[in-house]
Amino acid sequence: KARRHRYRRMSVRPTGRGSWSIRPAQRIRGEVVLPGDKSISHRSLLFSALSSGEQVIQGLSEGEDVRATAAALRAWGAEIERLSDGRTRVGELPCGALRPSVGTIDCGNSGTSMRLLAGVAAGQAFSTVLTGDESLCRRPMARITQPLQAMGAHVEGRHGGRLAPLTIQGGELVGITHDSSVA
């Protein structure tokens, strides 16, 4: 009896044939929590790591691509930690700036990580090597390497800088006007 009452309140009732009958509800109460957006999550980590002070991000995507961006930022000295309540804390950079990574930065299979991190690396006063898995290293990178080179970054990669791994010697960049042929 209690079980039937519970189903009635929820407007859901078993039909007895292994299926369920759902009736329209008078009202719905509750909370819907959507997963974090991957594109926004990459950028949230980057902006947080490059800003001054401590930042806390709520709703960060937990996917592999976003984890690759977080690992790269850690390699550059950013302190990133997942808090017990699911939020992510990004601490202020020691000395207020990124530092050279000890080794190659692995972007996994994340093209977004590779593209965004290449732009960040181009503005640093040190050299960075970005690589990825076999699939990412076959993907074209000219759409990012050519504009970075036009801005003054020194970018090298396989096939004339068109394929990863990419070695980026950053430094002072100059602004350009660039019309991308890729959305």
XYZ file of N, CA and C in Angstrom, residues 1-182:
546
model
N 0.827 -1.196 0.000
C 0.000 0.000 0.000
C 0.871 1.260 0.000
N 1.890 1.288 0.854
C 2.779 2.456 0.887
C 3.492 2.595 -0.451
N 3.851 1.478 -1.027
C 4.545 1.530 -2.309
C 3.645 2.113 -3.403
N 2.397 1.666 -3.439
C 1.467 2.166 -4.445
C 1.243 3.668 -4.258
N 1.160 4.111 -3.015
C 0.971 5.541 -2.733
C 2.178 6.341 -3.236
N 3.369 5.805 -3.009
C 4.568 6.500 -3.462
C 4.556 6.662 -4.976
N 4.196 5.612 -5.690
C 4.146 5.698 -7.138
C 3.068 6.688 -7.594
N 1.935 6.695 -6.898
C 0.853 7.602 -7.263
C 1.309 9.052 -7.141
N 2.052 9.374 -6.079
C 2.533 10.739 -5.901
C 3.513 11.117 -6.999
N 4.261 10.159 -7.460
C 5.254 10.442 -8.489
C 4.640 10.358 -9.886
N 3.402 9.964 -10.000
C 2.729 9.784 -11.278
C 3.386 8.695 -12.116
N 3.986 7.728 -11.445
C 4.605 6.589 -12.108
C 4.040 5.331 -11.471
N 3.631 4.367 -12.308
C 3.011 3.167 -11.767
C 3.436 1.956 -12.602
N 3.823 0.853 -11.947
C 4.159 -0.345 -12.722
C 2.896 -0.923 -13.359
N 3.016 -1.406 -14.593
C 1.853 -1.976 -15.289
C 1.720 -3.465 -15.018
N 2.760 -4.085 -14.454
C 2.706 -5.514 -14.179
C 3.208 -6.350 -15.337
N 3.557 -5.752 -16.435
C 4.049 -6.481 -17.606
C 5.518 -6.137 -17.871
N 6.245 -5.713 -16.832
C 7.649 -5.364 -16.995
C 7.866 -3.960 -17.515
N 6.805 -3.181 -17.565
C 6.951 -1.802 -18.010
C 6.266 -0.871 -17.007
N 6.364 0.410 -17.270
C 5.837 1.409 -16.351
C 4.914 2.357 -17.089
N 3.946 2.853 -16.387
C 3.045 3.859 -16.929
C 3.363 5.190 -16.249
N 3.568 6.239 -17.043
C 3.883 7.557 -16.491
C 2.753 8.509 -16.870
N 2.168 9.139 -15.839
C 1.094 10.104 -16.068
C 1.638 11.509 -15.874
N 1.053 12.497 -16.546
C 1.488 13.883 -16.334
C 1.359 14.271 -14.861
N 2.351 14.987 -14.383
C 2.356 15.417 -12.978
C 1.742 16.812 -12.864
N 1.161 17.100 -11.718
C 0.616 18.427 -11.442
C 1.743 19.447 -11.317
N 2.821 19.029 -10.688
C 3.985 19.896 -10.519
C 5.219 19.012 -10.373
N 6.349 19.627 -10.608
C 7.612 18.908 -10.481
C 8.507 19.723 -9.558
N 9.114 19.045 -8.601
C 10.069 19.689 -7.711
C 11.382 18.948 -7.821
N 12.465 19.681 -7.676
C 13.769 19.041 -7.702
C 14.803 19.964 -8.300
N 15.940 19.401 -8.542
C 17.051 20.164 -9.071
C 17.677 19.363 -10.204
N 17.965 20.045 -11.292
C 18.645 19.414 -12.414
C 20.055 19.975 -12.453
N 21.025 19.095 -12.402
C 22.419 19.506 -12.470
C 22.987 18.994 -13.788
N 23.375 19.922 -14.649
C 23.920 19.554 -15.944
C 25.431 19.367 -15.842
N 25.986 18.472 -16.656
C 27.445 18.315 -16.635
C 28.109 19.580 -17.164
N 29.339 19.814 -16.731
C 30.079 20.986 -17.175
C 30.345 20.956 -18.669
N 30.334 22.116 -19.286
C 30.603 22.240 -20.710
C 32.111 22.152 -20.947
N 32.515 21.301 -21.875
C 33.944 21.071 -22.116
C 34.649 22.331 -22.600
N 34.087 23.011 -23.572
C 34.719 24.200 -24.137
C 34.894 25.294 -23.085
N 33.861 25.529 -22.310
C 33.929 26.550 -21.255
C 34.894 26.110 -20.159
N 34.939 24.819 -19.867
C 35.827 24.312 -18.817
C 37.300 24.540 -19.153
N 37.698 24.269 -20.404
C 39.082 24.540 -20.822
C 39.429 26.003 -20.545
N 38.562 26.880 -21.008
C 38.814 28.315 -20.897
C 38.770 28.796 -19.454
N 37.894 28.220 -18.655
C 37.826 28.579 -17.232
C 39.142 28.259 -16.530
N 39.699 27.093 -16.825
C 40.986 26.729 -16.233
C 42.085 27.688 -16.677
N 42.139 27.970 -17.979
C 43.180 28.858 -18.501
C 43.074 30.260 -17.908
N 41.894 30.840 -17.941
C 41.722 32.193 -17.412
C 42.008 32.232 -15.918
N 41.589 31.204 -15.198
C 41.828 31.161 -13.756
C 43.319 31.061 -13.453
N 44.023 30.205 -14.196
C 45.457 30.026 -13.955
C 46.246 31.294 -14.297
N 45.794 32.040 -15.288
C 46.529 33.228 -15.723
C 46.127 34.491 -14.965
N 45.082 34.411 -14.161
C 44.641 35.598 -13.421
C 45.331 35.659 -12.063
N 45.215 36.812 -11.423
C 45.823 36.932 -10.097
C 44.826 36.470 -9.042
N 45.351 35.968 -7.948
C 44.505 35.493 -6.862
C 44.028 34.081 -7.080
N 43.342 33.573 -6.076
C 42.793 32.224 -6.122
C 41.415 32.263 -6.776
N 41.125 31.267 -7.604
C 39.834 31.167 -8.277
C 39.190 29.842 -7.901
N 37.863 29.821 -7.842
C 37.128 28.585 -7.603
C 36.122 28.427 -8.735
N 36.152 27.273 -9.375
C 35.289 26.988 -10.518
C 34.262 25.952 -10.097
N 33.013 26.231 -10.383
C 31.945 25.280 -10.100
C 31.426 24.724 -11.413
N 31.207 23.419 -11.482
C 30.647 22.797 -12.674
C 31.659 22.486 -13.760
N 32.927 22.347 -13.401
C 33.967 22.044 -14.375
C 33.746 20.639 -14.938
N 33.879 20.502 -16.244
C 33.759 19.187 -16.876
C 34.853 18.263 -16.337
N 34.515 17.000 -16.193
C 35.475 16.034 -15.656
C 36.050 15.131 -16.739
N 35.864 15.503 -18.002
C 36.324 14.670 -19.114
C 37.827 14.685 -19.292
N 38.312 13.730 -20.092
C 39.752 13.580 -20.331
C 40.380 14.819 -20.951
N 39.677 15.463 -21.877
C 40.234 16.638 -22.541
C 40.513 17.753 -21.539
N 39.583 17.997 -20.652
C 39.752 19.054 -19.646
C 40.850 18.658 -18.658
N 40.937 17.375 -18.350
C 42.022 16.910 -17.466
C 43.380 17.133 -18.118
N 43.461 17.015 -19.454
C 44.728 17.271 -20.167
C 45.127 18.738 -20.025
N 44.162 19.649 -20.133
C 44.457 21.071 -19.957
C 44.913 21.345 -18.530
N 44.245 20.753 -17.549
C 44.628 20.937 -16.146
C 46.046 20.408 -15.902
N 46.373 19.251 -16.469
C 47.717 18.678 -16.288
C 48.777 19.585 -16.903
N 48.482 20.164 -18.058
C 49.434 21.087 -18.696
C 49.661 22.309 -17.823
N 48.596 22.855 -17.283
C 48.732 24.029 -16.418
C 49.514 23.688 -15.150
N 49.308 22.480 -14.628
C 50.103 22.045 -13.467
C 51.582 21.949 -13.844
N 51.859 21.447 -15.060
C 53.252 21.343 -15.519
C 53.897 22.719 -15.612
N 53.100 23.751 -15.850
C 53.590 25.131 -15.915
C 53.569 25.813 -14.551
N 53.221 25.072 -13.494
C 53.293 25.610 -12.144
C 51.987 25.987 -11.497
N 50.869 25.823 -12.186
C 49.572 26.160 -11.589
C 49.179 25.106 -10.561
N 48.569 25.555 -9.486
C 48.069 24.646 -8.461
C 46.571 24.481 -8.693
N 46.163 23.265 -9.069
C 44.762 22.980 -9.380
C 44.342 21.778 -8.548
N 43.268 21.939 -7.796
C 42.802 20.809 -6.989
C 41.288 20.729 -6.992
N 40.802 19.498 -7.018
C 39.367 19.232 -6.945
C 38.981 19.241 -5.473
N 38.015 20.061 -5.114
C 37.556 20.148 -3.728
C 36.523 19.064 -3.448
N 36.309 18.766 -2.177
C 35.397 17.688 -1.799
C 33.960 17.944 -2.242
N 33.583 19.204 -2.429
C 32.211 19.520 -2.852
C 32.045 19.536 -4.375
N 33.096 19.096 -5.116
C 33.014 19.022 -6.568
C 33.536 20.257 -7.283
N 33.752 21.336 -6.569
C 34.302 22.534 -7.200
C 35.802 22.323 -7.428
N 36.411 23.202 -8.225
C 37.834 23.125 -8.515
C 38.489 24.434 -8.112
N 39.558 24.318 -7.332
C 40.289 25.508 -6.892
C 41.542 25.655 -7.733
N 41.757 26.871 -8.242
C 42.966 27.178 -8.995
C 43.700 28.253 -8.204
N 44.864 27.887 -7.666
C 45.638 28.811 -6.839
C 46.401 29.814 -7.678
N 46.811 30.881 -7.026
C 47.612 31.897 -7.709
C 48.967 31.303 -8.065
N 49.477 31.666 -9.221
C 50.772 31.151 -9.665
C 51.893 31.656 -8.773
N 52.842 30.783 -8.427
C 54.008 31.247 -7.679
C 54.748 32.299 -8.506
N 55.125 33.366 -7.907
C 55.818 34.479 -8.580
C 54.949 35.137 -9.648
N 53.669 34.811 -9.697
C 52.743 35.466 -10.609
C 52.880 35.125 -12.077
N 53.644 34.096 -12.414
C 53.825 33.764 -13.832
C 54.000 32.260 -14.023
N 53.673 31.804 -15.200
C 53.926 30.408 -15.541
C 55.422 30.170 -15.571
N 55.817 28.929 -15.314
C 57.236 28.582 -15.384
C 57.397 27.461 -16.402
N 58.592 27.309 -16.942
C 58.805 26.253 -17.948
C 58.484 24.874 -17.374
N 57.910 24.013 -18.195
C 57.639 22.642 -17.757
C 58.944 21.856 -17.790
N 59.012 20.830 -16.979
C 60.203 19.994 -16.922
C 60.314 19.141 -18.183
N 59.193 18.726 -18.727
C 59.219 17.877 -19.919
C 58.176 18.308 -20.926
N 57.901 17.414 -21.830
C 56.897 17.626 -22.863
C 55.509 17.653 -22.234
N 54.642 18.504 -22.748
C 53.252 18.560 -22.275
C 52.406 17.710 -23.205
N 51.729 16.721 -22.635
C 50.923 15.769 -23.393
C 49.458 16.208 -23.366
N 48.925 16.516 -24.521
C 47.524 16.947 -24.644
C 46.579 15.773 -24.868
N 47.113 14.552 -24.826
C 46.255 13.378 -25.035
C 45.637 13.414 -26.420
N 44.304 13.351 -26.475
C 43.581 13.411 -27.737
C 42.813 14.725 -27.863
N 43.192 15.717 -27.063
C 42.438 16.959 -27.004
C 42.986 18.035 -27.944
N 42.309 18.202 -29.066
C 42.675 19.260 -29.998
C 42.478 20.637 -29.381
N 41.439 20.791 -28.567
C 41.206 22.078 -27.902
C 42.356 22.410 -26.974
N 42.822 21.426 -26.213
C 43.976 21.669 -25.337
C 45.177 22.108 -26.161
N 45.473 21.391 -27.222
C 46.631 21.712 -28.072
C 46.524 23.135 -28.605
N 45.370 23.493 -29.155
C 45.208 24.818 -29.769
C 45.291 25.939 -28.730
N 44.586 25.791 -27.619
C 44.592 26.853 -26.609
C 45.945 26.967 -25.911
N 46.554 25.833 -25.592
C 47.843 25.857 -24.910
C 48.942 26.405 -25.815
N 48.843 26.169 -27.125
C 49.831 26.730 -28.057
C 49.782 28.254 -27.995
N 48.597 28.811 -27.923
C 48.467 30.262 -27.815
C 49.048 30.804 -26.527
N 48.821 30.099 -25.426
C 49.386 30.522 -24.141
C 50.905 30.392 -24.182
N 51.398 29.278 -24.715
C 52.846 29.038 -24.782
C 53.546 30.102 -25.622
N 52.887 30.571 -26.674
C 53.499 31.567 -27.560
C 53.772 32.882 -26.844
N 53.055 33.167 -25.800
C 53.247 34.409 -25.068
C 54.185 34.303 -23.881
N 54.783 33.140 -23.681
C 55.681 32.940 -22.541
C 57.138 33.138 -22.962
N 57.971 33.442 -22.017
C 59.384 33.695 -22.300
C 60.218 32.416 -22.182
N 59.643 31.299 -22.545
C 60.366 30.021 -22.505
C 59.846 29.111 -23.605
N 60.504 27.988 -23.782
C 60.152 27.030 -24.823
C 59.246 25.940 -24.251
N 58.286 25.527 -25.045
C 57.359 24.464 -24.645
C 57.202 23.489 -25.794
N 57.141 22.201 -25.465
C 56.845 21.173 -26.464
C 55.478 20.595 -26.128
N 54.573 20.688 -27.104
C 53.224 20.128 -26.966
C 53.099 18.921 -27.874
N 52.613 17.828 -27.327
C 52.401 16.622 -28.109
C 51.037 16.051 -27.752
N 50.715 14.919 -28.348
C 49.452 14.258 -28.064
C 49.530 12.818 -28.485
N 48.382 12.166 -28.467
C 48.376 10.774 -28.889
C 48.536 10.694 -30.408
N 48.582 9.483 -30.936
C 48.831 9.274 -32.364
C 47.789 10.004 -33.223
N 46.550 9.983 -32.796
C 45.481 10.642 -33.547
C 45.665 12.158 -33.583
N 45.962 12.756 -32.437
C 46.139 14.209 -32.375
C 47.354 14.645 -33.194
N 48.393 13.833 -33.205
C 49.600 14.184 -33.961
C 49.406 14.077 -35.473
N 48.282 13.527 -35.922
C 47.951 13.495 -37.353
C 47.021 14.641 -37.749
N 46.474 15.358 -36.775
C 45.521 16.426 -37.076
C 46.240 17.709 -37.475
N 45.698 18.445 -38.450
C 46.365 19.647 -38.936
C 46.406 20.761 -37.891
N 47.559 21.399 -37.770
C 47.750 22.480 -36.804
C 48.106 23.808 -37.465
N 48.167 23.841 -38.804
C 48.556 25.071 -39.498
C 47.624 26.233 -39.161
N 46.359 25.959 -38.892
C 45.430 27.045 -38.588
C 45.774 27.778 -37.299
N 46.594 27.144 -36.440
C 47.068 27.869 -35.245
C 48.536 28.257 -35.367
N 49.341 27.414 -35.996
C 50.770 27.726 -36.059
C 51.055 28.923 -36.963
N 50.357 29.037 -38.079
C 50.615 30.156 -39.001
C 50.298 31.516 -38.367
N 49.137 31.686 -37.731
C 48.891 32.983 -37.076
C 49.880 33.263 -35.940
N 50.251 32.228 -35.173
C 51.219 32.435 -34.089
C 52.569 32.869 -34.653
N 52.972 32.261 -35.759
C 54.233 32.658 -36.400
C 54.137 34.093 -36.915
N 52.992 34.459 -37.472
C 52.812 35.828 -37.971
C 52.867 36.849 -36.827
N 52.542 36.400 -35.611
C 52.587 37.280 -34.437
C 53.986 37.357 -33.828
N 54.900 36.509 -34.296
C 56.264 36.561 -33.798
C 56.705 35.358 -32.995
N 55.836 34.383 -32.803
C 56.237 33.170 -32.083
C 57.051 32.272 -33.013
N 57.979 31.558 -32.455
C 58.771 30.590 -33.216
C 58.147 29.225 -32.960
N 57.525 28.664 -33.984
C 56.814 27.390 -33.849
C 57.393 26.405 -34.841
N 57.789 25.258 -34.327
C 58.298 24.187 -35.176
C 57.482 22.933 -34.920
N 57.318 22.155 -35.975
C 56.611 20.885 -35.864
C 56.878 20.061 -37.090
N 56.344 18.889 -37.106
C 56.518 18.027 -38.271
C 55.823 18.651 -39.481
N 56.337 18.388 -40.634
C 55.790 18.889 -41.905
C 55.635 20.408 -41.885
N 56.730 21.083 -41.538
C 56.750 22.543 -41.574
C 55.862 23.209 -40.529
N 55.688 22.540 -39.409
C 54.870 23.119 -38.347
C 53.397 22.828 -38.483
N 53.050 21.971 -39.423
C 51.640 21.658 -39.641
C 51.141 20.514 -38.786
N 52.057 19.740 -38.177
C 51.655 18.594 -37.356
C 52.428 18.584 -36.039
N 51.769 18.110 -34.978
C 52.403 17.962 -33.670
C 53.326 16.752 -33.709
N 54.278 16.703 -32.806
C 54.539 17.615 -31.698
C 55.003 18.994 -32.177
N 54.582 20.003 -31.407
C 54.947 21.382 -31.698
C 55.921 21.889 -30.647
N 56.990 22.520 -31.093
C 57.912 23.204 -30.190
C 57.672 24.690 -30.365
N 57.323 25.348 -29.279
C 56.969 26.765 -29.329
C 57.927 27.540 -28.453
N 58.674 28.433 -29.070
C 59.530 29.348 -28.316
C 58.758 30.649 -28.223
N 58.253 30.898 -27.050
C 57.435 32.078 -26.853
C 58.258 33.333 -26.688
N 57.558 34.404 -26.491
C 58.202 35.693 -26.299
C 57.210 36.803 -26.543
N 57.723 37.955 -26.878
C 56.832 39.090 -27.131
C 56.163 38.924 -28.478
N 54.871 39.065 -28.473
C 54.092 38.912 -29.691
C 53.567 40.273 -30.146
N 53.267 40.359 -31.433
C 52.654 41.569 -31.968
C 51.243 41.209 -32.433
N 50.323 42.150 -32.313
C 48.970 41.918 -32.743
C 48.864 41.869 -34.259
N 47.993 41.023 -34.765
C 47.753 40.921 -36.200
C 46.254 40.888 -36.426
N 45.864 41.102 -37.654
C 44.484 40.863 -38.074
C 44.497 39.547 -38.811
N 43.660 38.623 -38.360
C 43.670 37.279 -38.955
C 42.239 36.846 -39.205
N 41.947 36.485 -40.422
C 40.648 35.937 -40.777
C 40.809 34.432 -40.952
N 40.272 33.675 -39.994
C 40.408 32.226 -40.033
C 39.480 31.629 -41.073
N 39.978 30.666 -41.810
C 39.160 29.959 -42.780
C 38.386 28.824 -42.103
N 38.705 28.560 -40.844
C 38.040 27.505 -40.078
C 37.255 28.157 -38.948
